[in-house]
Amino acid sequence: MLEMLYLCHKIVALDSITHCPLGLIIQNDMKKKRLWMFVIVALAIMATASAQSKREAVRERIDSVLRKNYERGSFDTLYIQRPERRLTLKIRGNLSGNYVHAKEKVEDTELTAKLKTDTRATVSVNANYMGLAAGIAVNPARLSGKNKDWEFNLNAYGNRFGIEGVYQQSKTLSGDITEASGTYHLDKGYLQMATVIITGYYAFNYRHFSYPAALTQSYIQKRSAGSWLAGFSYQGGSIKTTDDAPEELGHARIYAGYFAIGGGYGYNFVAKKWLFHLSAQPNLIIVKNNNIKMNGEKRKEKYHFPEAMVNNRAAVVYNINPRYFVGSTVVVNASLFGDQHHYTHQVKWNARAFVGMRL
């Protein structure tokens, strides 16, 4: 039997099967197929295990870096602490808008404008895992085509440092312009506004006072505390007429660019499960680049001391229990430029209400 099997293998290798029993050939071929199938399956299992091991190592490495950053920080745990659970989920309702009040006096002609954008409403879902945050927002009015304004917000709040950034593009700016001959109403679509605002702060009492406890809930303020603040503000943007504007309005563009530095004060008041926050940060404008272009004629605006930008923040947070919380926040960036004859007062605001849970 062994000799016959050996002979069959030799014959198969020589591609001659005329003298080899068919059953032995089939049996031998089936064994080979099973062997190769076993090898392939084993290799696939080993490759999968290796890939899973690598993914697990990468995940553990990322988790370790985030954990070190999350737990790192110089703060007094009698006043501030991290939540016990590291993943925070929030559903937020957001409202935002922009208001502009301007006055211009040329010789004996005085012109005032009171304009505002439509209130922008969005619903967003946010996740924060040990300081790494992501979110997505939906604007129902934009989806339906009723409001084509859009806005991008980027906020990073820390106990010691923090920065806020917002960019807004709007075609819903409308309102009234008043001059000696009467009042003229500007409809939506006649003007287009683009604005960028960047603000930053430094909290001196960062060991006891926490901005993120009020604004992002990534910390918990356990006792009342306040802090003096230092910071800066930058604002740039333009308002210009669109192709839809009537001819009698002419072609106009207002450009504004400012940089300011200053300081202020913030306070977190804790009452059992409640946290109330209020802060104000006035900044004095030190760099200004404003100009107005009307029907091809350009004129630069002068600097009138003092001109200022003020960053205001308020928040209310109620911790239902260690896992669930609700609250609201308001951020207002106000600016005042010019003198009694030539001035621009602009207010950019954002209000949020939220429900959150920690996992």
Short mmCIF file of C-alpha atoms in Angstrom, two decimals:
data_model
loop_
_atom_site.label_atom_id
_atom_site.label_comp_id
_atom_site.label_asym_id
_atom_site.label_seq_id
_atom_site.Cartn_x
_atom_site.Cartn_y
_atom_site.Cartn_z
CA MET A 1 0.00 0.00 0.00
CA LEU A 2 2.79 2.43 0.89
CA GLU A 3 4.62 1.59 -2.31
CA MET A 4 1.47 2.20 -4.33
CA LEU A 5 0.90 5.62 -2.67
CA TYR A 6 4.51 6.55 -3.35
CA LEU A 7 4.15 5.45 -6.93
CA CYS A 8 0.95 7.50 -7.33
CA HIS A 9 2.68 10.61 -6.02
CA LYS A 10 5.51 10.14 -8.50
CA ILE A 11 3.11 9.57 -11.35
CA VAL A 12 1.01 12.67 -10.44
CA ALA A 13 4.19 14.74 -10.28
CA LEU A 14 4.97 13.55 -13.83
CA ASP A 15 1.41 14.39 -14.96
CA SER A 16 0.77 10.72 -15.86
CA ILE A 17 -2.16 9.07 -14.13
CA THR A 18 -2.83 6.17 -16.47
CA HIS A 19 -1.45 3.52 -14.09
CA CYS A 20 -2.63 5.09 -10.76
CA PRO A 21 -5.96 4.14 -9.20
CA LEU A 22 -8.44 7.08 -9.47
CA GLY A 23 -9.58 6.80 -5.83
CA LEU A 24 -6.08 7.33 -4.53
CA ILE A 25 -5.59 10.41 -6.69
CA ILE A 26 -8.84 12.00 -5.50
CA GLN A 27 -8.11 11.15 -1.90
CA ASN A 28 -4.64 12.64 -2.15
CA ASP A 29 -5.99 15.79 -3.86
CA MET A 30 -8.62 16.28 -1.12
CA LYS A 31 -5.95 16.06 1.57
CA LYS A 32 -3.91 18.72 -0.20
CA LYS A 33 -6.91 21.04 -0.45
CA ARG A 34 -7.71 20.60 3.25
CA LEU A 35 -4.09 21.30 4.14
CA TRP A 36 -4.03 24.51 2.09
CA MET A 37 -7.37 25.62 3.50
CA PHE A 38 -6.05 25.06 7.03
CA VAL A 39 -2.92 27.10 6.25
CA ILE A 40 -4.94 29.98 4.74
CA VAL A 41 -7.39 30.09 7.66
CA ALA A 42 -4.51 29.98 10.17
CA LEU A 43 -2.71 32.83 8.40
CA ALA A 44 -5.93 34.89 8.28
CA ILE A 45 -6.51 34.37 12.01
CA MET A 46 -2.90 35.33 12.76
CA ALA A 47 -3.16 38.47 10.57
CA THR A 48 -6.44 39.50 12.20
CA ALA A 49 -5.03 38.96 15.68
CA SER A 50 -1.93 40.99 14.76
CA ALA A 51 -4.05 43.85 13.36
CA GLN A 52 -6.28 43.84 16.44
CA SER A 53 -3.21 43.87 18.65
CA LYS A 54 -1.79 46.88 16.78
CA ARG A 55 -5.10 48.75 16.95
CA GLU A 56 -5.34 48.01 20.65
CA ALA A 57 -1.81 49.30 21.19
CA VAL A 58 -2.55 52.51 19.26
CA ARG A 59 -5.81 53.00 21.16
CA GLU A 60 -4.08 52.47 24.51
CA ARG A 61 -1.33 54.92 23.49
CA ILE A 62 -3.84 57.63 22.51
CA ASP A 63 -5.85 56.97 25.65
CA SER A 64 -2.70 57.26 27.77
CA VAL A 65 -1.74 60.62 26.20
CA LEU A 66 -5.28 61.97 26.64
CA ARG A 67 -5.41 60.71 30.24
CA LYS A 68 -2.12 62.41 31.13
CA ASN A 69 -3.28 65.67 29.58
CA TYR A 70 -6.70 65.31 31.21
CA GLU A 71 -5.29 64.71 34.69
CA ARG A 72 -2.46 67.22 34.34
CA GLY A 73 -2.99 70.73 35.65
CA SER A 74 -2.15 72.90 38.58
CA PHE A 75 -5.41 73.51 40.41
CA ASP A 76 -6.69 73.29 43.95
CA THR A 77 -8.97 70.26 44.22
CA LEU A 78 -10.86 71.95 47.06
CA TYR A 79 -12.16 74.42 44.44
CA ILE A 80 -11.93 72.59 41.10
CA GLN A 81 -12.10 68.97 40.03
CA ARG A 82 -12.40 66.86 36.92
CA PRO A 83 -15.64 64.87 36.42
CA GLU A 84 -15.31 61.25 37.53
CA ARG A 85 -16.62 60.10 34.14
CA ARG A 86 -14.45 61.03 31.18
CA LEU A 87 -16.98 61.06 28.33
CA THR A 88 -19.47 63.95 28.19
CA LEU A 89 -22.36 64.09 25.70
CA LYS A 90 -24.51 67.20 25.18
CA ILE A 91 -27.50 68.24 23.09
CA ARG A 92 -27.58 72.00 22.56
CA GLY A 93 -29.96 74.53 21.14
CA ASN A 94 -28.10 77.58 19.78
CA LEU A 95 -29.21 81.11 18.88
CA SER A 96 -26.93 83.79 17.41
CA GLY A 97 -27.15 87.15 15.71
CA ASN A 98 -25.41 90.41 14.86
CA TYR A 99 -26.52 94.02 15.35
CA VAL A 100 -24.91 97.13 13.83
CA HIS A 101 -25.70 100.75 14.68
CA ALA A 102 -23.67 103.33 12.73
CA LYS A 103 -23.68 107.10 12.37
CA GLU A 104 -21.90 109.20 9.78
CA LYS A 105 -21.91 113.01 9.54
CA VAL A 106 -20.47 114.73 6.47
CA GLU A 107 -20.70 118.53 6.58
CA ASP A 108 -24.38 119.20 7.36
CA THR A 109 -25.64 115.80 6.31
CA GLU A 110 -26.16 113.19 9.02
CA LEU A 111 -26.83 109.56 8.21
CA THR A 112 -27.64 106.79 10.69
CA ALA A 113 -28.09 103.08 10.08
CA LYS A 114 -29.66 100.44 12.31
CA LEU A 115 -29.14 96.99 10.86
CA LYS A 116 -29.35 93.41 12.11
CA THR A 117 -29.11 89.89 10.77
CA ASP A 118 -31.77 87.24 11.16
CA THR A 119 -31.49 85.21 14.33
CA ARG A 120 -29.71 81.99 13.45
CA ALA A 121 -31.03 78.87 15.20
CA THR A 122 -29.27 75.50 15.22
CA VAL A 123 -29.41 72.21 17.08
CA SER A 124 -26.14 70.45 17.82
CA VAL A 125 -24.81 67.24 19.36
CA ASN A 126 -21.42 67.41 21.08
CA ALA A 127 -19.07 64.80 22.54
CA ASN A 128 -16.05 65.43 24.75
CA TYR A 129 -13.68 62.61 25.72
CA MET A 130 -10.97 63.71 28.15
CA GLY A 131 -10.67 67.13 26.52
CA LEU A 132 -10.93 65.94 22.90
CA ALA A 133 -14.21 67.40 21.61
CA ALA A 134 -16.25 67.13 18.41
CA GLY A 135 -19.73 68.16 17.39
CA ILE A 136 -22.18 68.57 14.57
CA ALA A 137 -24.84 71.25 14.14
CA VAL A 138 -27.96 71.40 11.97
CA ASN A 139 -29.68 74.62 10.91
CA PRO A 140 -33.34 73.80 10.01
CA ALA A 141 -33.86 77.18 8.33
CA ARG A 142 -30.81 76.66 6.10
CA LEU A 143 -31.95 73.16 5.12
CA SER A 144 -35.31 74.58 4.05
CA GLY A 145 -33.64 77.41 2.10
CA LYS A 146 -35.12 80.21 4.23
CA ASN A 147 -31.79 81.31 5.71
CA LYS A 148 -28.48 81.03 3.89
CA ASP A 149 -26.36 82.58 6.65
CA TRP A 150 -23.63 80.39 8.08
CA GLU A 151 -21.29 80.59 11.02
CA PHE A 152 -18.20 78.72 12.23
CA ASN A 153 -17.24 78.64 15.92
CA LEU A 154 -14.02 77.35 17.48
CA ASN A 155 -13.66 77.55 21.26
CA ALA A 156 -10.92 76.23 23.53
CA TYR A 157 -11.41 77.00 27.21
CA GLY A 158 -8.79 76.20 29.82
CA ASN A 159 -8.42 77.19 33.45
CA ARG A 160 -5.38 79.35 32.70
CA PHE A 161 -5.69 80.18 28.97
CA GLY A 162 -8.60 80.26 26.56
CA ILE A 163 -9.48 81.38 23.06
CA GLU A 164 -12.72 81.93 21.12
CA GLY A 165 -13.05 82.29 17.37
CA VAL A 166 -16.12 82.94 15.23
CA TYR A 167 -16.56 83.58 11.52
CA GLN A 168 -19.93 84.69 10.19
CA GLN A 169 -21.23 85.26 6.66
CA SER A 170 -24.67 86.80 6.30
CA LYS A 171 -26.95 88.02 3.53
CA THR A 172 -29.88 88.67 5.84
CA LEU A 173 -28.60 92.02 7.12
CA SER A 174 -31.50 94.46 6.92
CA GLY A 175 -32.84 97.56 8.64
CA ASP A 176 -33.34 101.29 8.29
CA ILE A 177 -31.09 104.10 7.09
CA THR A 178 -32.15 107.60 8.12
CA GLU A 179 -31.03 110.90 6.62
CA ALA A 180 -32.44 114.41 6.30
CA SER A 181 -34.86 113.45 3.55
CA GLY A 182 -36.35 110.57 5.55
CA THR A 183 -35.91 106.89 6.32
CA TYR A 184 -35.03 104.26 3.76
CA HIS A 185 -35.56 100.56 4.50
CA LEU A 186 -32.94 98.07 3.33
CA ASP A 187 -34.40 94.65 2.55
CA LYS A 188 -32.61 91.37 3.00
CA GLY A 189 -30.23 90.56 0.19
CA TYR A 190 -29.12 94.15 -0.43
CA LEU A 191 -26.11 93.85 1.88
CA GLN A 192 -23.59 91.12 2.54
CA MET A 193 -21.61 90.97 5.78
CA ALA A 194 -18.56 88.91 6.68
CA THR A 195 -17.10 89.09 10.19
CA VAL A 196 -14.31 87.33 12.07
CA ILE A 197 -13.82 87.77 15.82
CA ILE A 198 -11.00 86.21 17.85
CA THR A 199 -10.67 86.73 21.59
CA GLY A 200 -8.36 85.29 24.22
CA TYR A 201 -7.93 85.42 27.98
CA TYR A 202 -5.49 84.62 30.76
CA ALA A 203 -6.94 83.90 34.23
CA PHE A 204 -4.56 84.80 37.05
CA ASN A 205 -6.39 82.77 39.72
CA TYR A 206 -6.54 79.63 37.58
CA ARG A 207 -5.95 77.34 40.57
CA HIS A 208 -9.33 78.29 42.08
CA PHE A 209 -11.38 79.75 39.19
CA SER A 210 -12.47 77.66 36.18
CA TYR A 211 -13.85 79.12 32.95
CA PRO A 212 -14.51 75.66 31.41
CA ALA A 213 -16.60 74.65 34.44
CA ALA A 214 -19.10 77.31 33.38
CA LEU A 215 -18.77 77.21 29.59
CA THR A 216 -17.98 73.60 28.62
CA GLN A 217 -18.55 71.61 31.85
CA SER A 218 -15.20 69.80 31.41
CA TYR A 219 -14.43 70.80 35.01
CA ILE A 220 -16.60 71.12 38.10
CA GLN A 221 -16.41 74.25 40.26
CA LYS A 222 -16.84 73.08 43.87
CA ARG A 223 -16.48 76.42 45.71
CA SER A 224 -17.08 80.01 44.70
CA ALA A 225 -14.05 81.85 43.29
CA GLY A 226 -13.14 84.72 41.00
CA SER A 227 -10.16 85.86 38.98
CA TRP A 228 -8.68 88.92 37.35
CA LEU A 229 -8.29 88.48 33.60
CA ALA A 230 -5.93 89.71 30.90
CA GLY A 231 -6.68 89.28 27.22
CA PHE A 232 -6.96 90.49 23.67
CA SER A 233 -9.54 90.90 20.92
CA TYR A 234 -9.32 91.01 17.14
CA GLN A 235 -12.17 91.87 14.83
CA GLY A 236 -12.17 92.19 11.08
CA GLY A 237 -14.78 92.20 8.39
CA SER A 238 -16.76 94.08 5.81
CA ILE A 239 -20.25 95.13 4.80
CA LYS A 240 -20.90 95.69 1.11
CA THR A 241 -23.78 96.05 -1.32
CA THR A 242 -24.74 93.08 -3.46
CA ASP A 243 -25.80 92.84 -7.10
CA ASP A 244 -29.43 92.74 -5.91
CA ALA A 245 -29.22 96.20 -4.32
CA PRO A 246 -31.18 98.99 -6.10
CA GLU A 247 -29.16 101.42 -8.21
CA GLU A 248 -30.05 104.45 -6.07
CA LEU A 249 -28.24 102.81 -3.16
CA GLY A 250 -24.98 102.92 -5.13
CA HIS A 251 -21.99 100.66 -4.62
CA ALA A 252 -20.55 100.78 -1.12
CA ARG A 253 -18.16 98.80 1.04
CA ILE A 254 -17.22 99.32 4.66
CA TYR A 255 -14.10 97.55 5.90
CA ALA A 256 -13.09 97.34 9.56
CA GLY A 257 -10.08 95.82 11.27
CA TYR A 258 -9.16 96.20 14.97
CA PHE A 259 -6.81 94.76 17.54
CA ALA A 260 -7.25 95.46 21.24
CA ILE A 261 -5.73 94.45 24.58
CA GLY A 262 -7.14 94.75 28.06
CA GLY A 263 -8.37 92.91 31.11
CA GLY A 264 -11.34 92.29 33.33
CA TYR A 265 -12.79 90.09 36.01
CA GLY A 266 -14.76 86.84 36.17
CA TYR A 267 -16.57 85.12 39.02
CA ASN A 268 -18.06 81.66 39.58
CA PHE A 269 -20.68 81.54 42.32
CA VAL A 270 -21.51 78.06 43.63
CA ALA A 271 -24.73 77.38 45.55
CA LYS A 272 -25.18 73.66 46.24
CA LYS A 273 -25.88 72.14 42.78
CA TRP A 274 -25.96 75.52 41.01
CA LEU A 275 -23.14 77.38 39.28
CA PHE A 276 -23.57 81.02 38.19
CA HIS A 277 -20.89 82.66 36.07
CA LEU A 278 -20.44 86.29 35.02
CA SER A 279 -17.39 87.97 33.47
CA ALA A 280 -16.50 91.12 31.53
CA GLN A 281 -13.27 91.85 29.69
CA PRO A 282 -12.93 95.40 28.24
CA ASN A 283 -10.15 95.80 25.67
CA LEU A 284 -8.70 99.08 24.44
CA ILE A 285 -8.13 99.27 20.68
CA ILE A 286 -4.48 99.93 19.86
CA VAL A 287 -4.49 99.11 16.12
CA LYS A 288 -7.23 100.25 13.74
CA ASN A 289 -7.62 99.99 9.99
CA ASN A 290 -11.03 101.22 8.80
CA ASN A 291 -12.06 102.55 5.43
CA ILE A 292 -15.21 103.31 3.47
CA LYS A 293 -15.48 102.98 -0.29
CA MET A 294 -18.50 104.67 -1.91
CA ASN A 295 -19.01 104.60 -5.69
CA GLY A 296 -15.27 104.18 -6.26
CA GLU A 297 -14.20 106.85 -3.77
CA LYS A 298 -12.25 105.54 -0.79
CA ARG A 299 -11.89 107.27 2.58
CA LYS A 300 -9.94 106.08 5.62
CA GLU A 301 -11.47 106.39 9.09
CA LYS A 302 -9.47 108.15 11.80
CA TYR A 303 -8.74 106.74 15.23
CA HIS A 304 -10.70 108.40 18.04
CA PHE A 305 -9.47 107.67 21.55
CA PRO A 306 -10.84 105.80 23.40
CA GLU A 307 -12.25 103.01 21.26
CA ALA A 308 -12.98 99.66 22.83
CA MET A 309 -14.17 96.09 22.45
CA VAL A 310 -15.81 94.28 25.37
CA ASN A 311 -16.12 90.50 25.75
CA ASN A 312 -18.95 89.46 28.09
CA ARG A 313 -19.80 85.94 29.21
CA ALA A 314 -22.54 84.52 31.43
CA ALA A 315 -23.61 80.99 32.34
CA VAL A 316 -25.94 79.01 34.57
CA VAL A 317 -25.32 75.29 35.20
CA TYR A 318 -27.41 72.96 37.36
CA ASN A 319 -25.85 69.59 38.23
CA ILE A 320 -28.80 67.24 38.73
CA ASN A 321 -26.44 64.51 39.92
CA PRO A 322 -22.86 63.44 39.07
CA ARG A 323 -24.05 62.15 35.68
CA TYR A 324 -26.66 64.64 34.42
CA PHE A 325 -26.68 68.44 34.12
CA VAL A 326 -28.55 71.25 32.33
CA GLY A 327 -27.75 74.90 31.74
CA SER A 328 -27.28 77.81 29.39
CA THR A 329 -24.50 80.16 28.30
CA VAL A 330 -24.37 83.60 26.66
CA VAL A 331 -21.33 85.15 24.97
CA VAL A 332 -21.53 88.78 23.77
CA ASN A 333 -18.79 90.62 21.86
CA ALA A 334 -19.52 94.35 21.71
CA SER A 335 -17.47 97.06 20.02
CA LEU A 336 -17.64 100.86 19.92
CA PHE A 337 -15.58 102.85 17.43
CA GLY A 338 -15.47 106.53 16.55
CA ASP A 339 -16.76 109.72 18.18
CA GLN A 340 -20.14 111.41 18.51
CA HIS A 341 -20.27 112.30 14.79
CA HIS A 342 -18.73 109.16 13.30
CA TYR A 343 -19.24 105.91 15.17
CA THR A 344 -20.04 102.25 14.75
CA HIS A 345 -21.53 100.11 17.49
CA GLN A 346 -21.61 96.38 16.78
CA VAL A 347 -22.89 93.52 18.96
CA LYS A 348 -22.26 89.86 18.09
CA TRP A 349 -24.04 87.46 20.43
CA ASN A 350 -24.46 83.72 20.91
CA ALA A 351 -26.81 81.99 23.38
CA ARG A 352 -27.00 78.27 24.13
CA ALA A 353 -29.19 75.95 26.20
CA PHE A 354 -28.05 72.39 26.78
CA VAL A 355 -28.73 69.03 28.40
CA GLY A 356 -25.73 66.83 29.15
CA MET A 357 -24.71 63.50 30.57
CA ARG A 358 -21.39 61.96 31.62
CA LEU A 359 -20.54 58.33 30.85
#
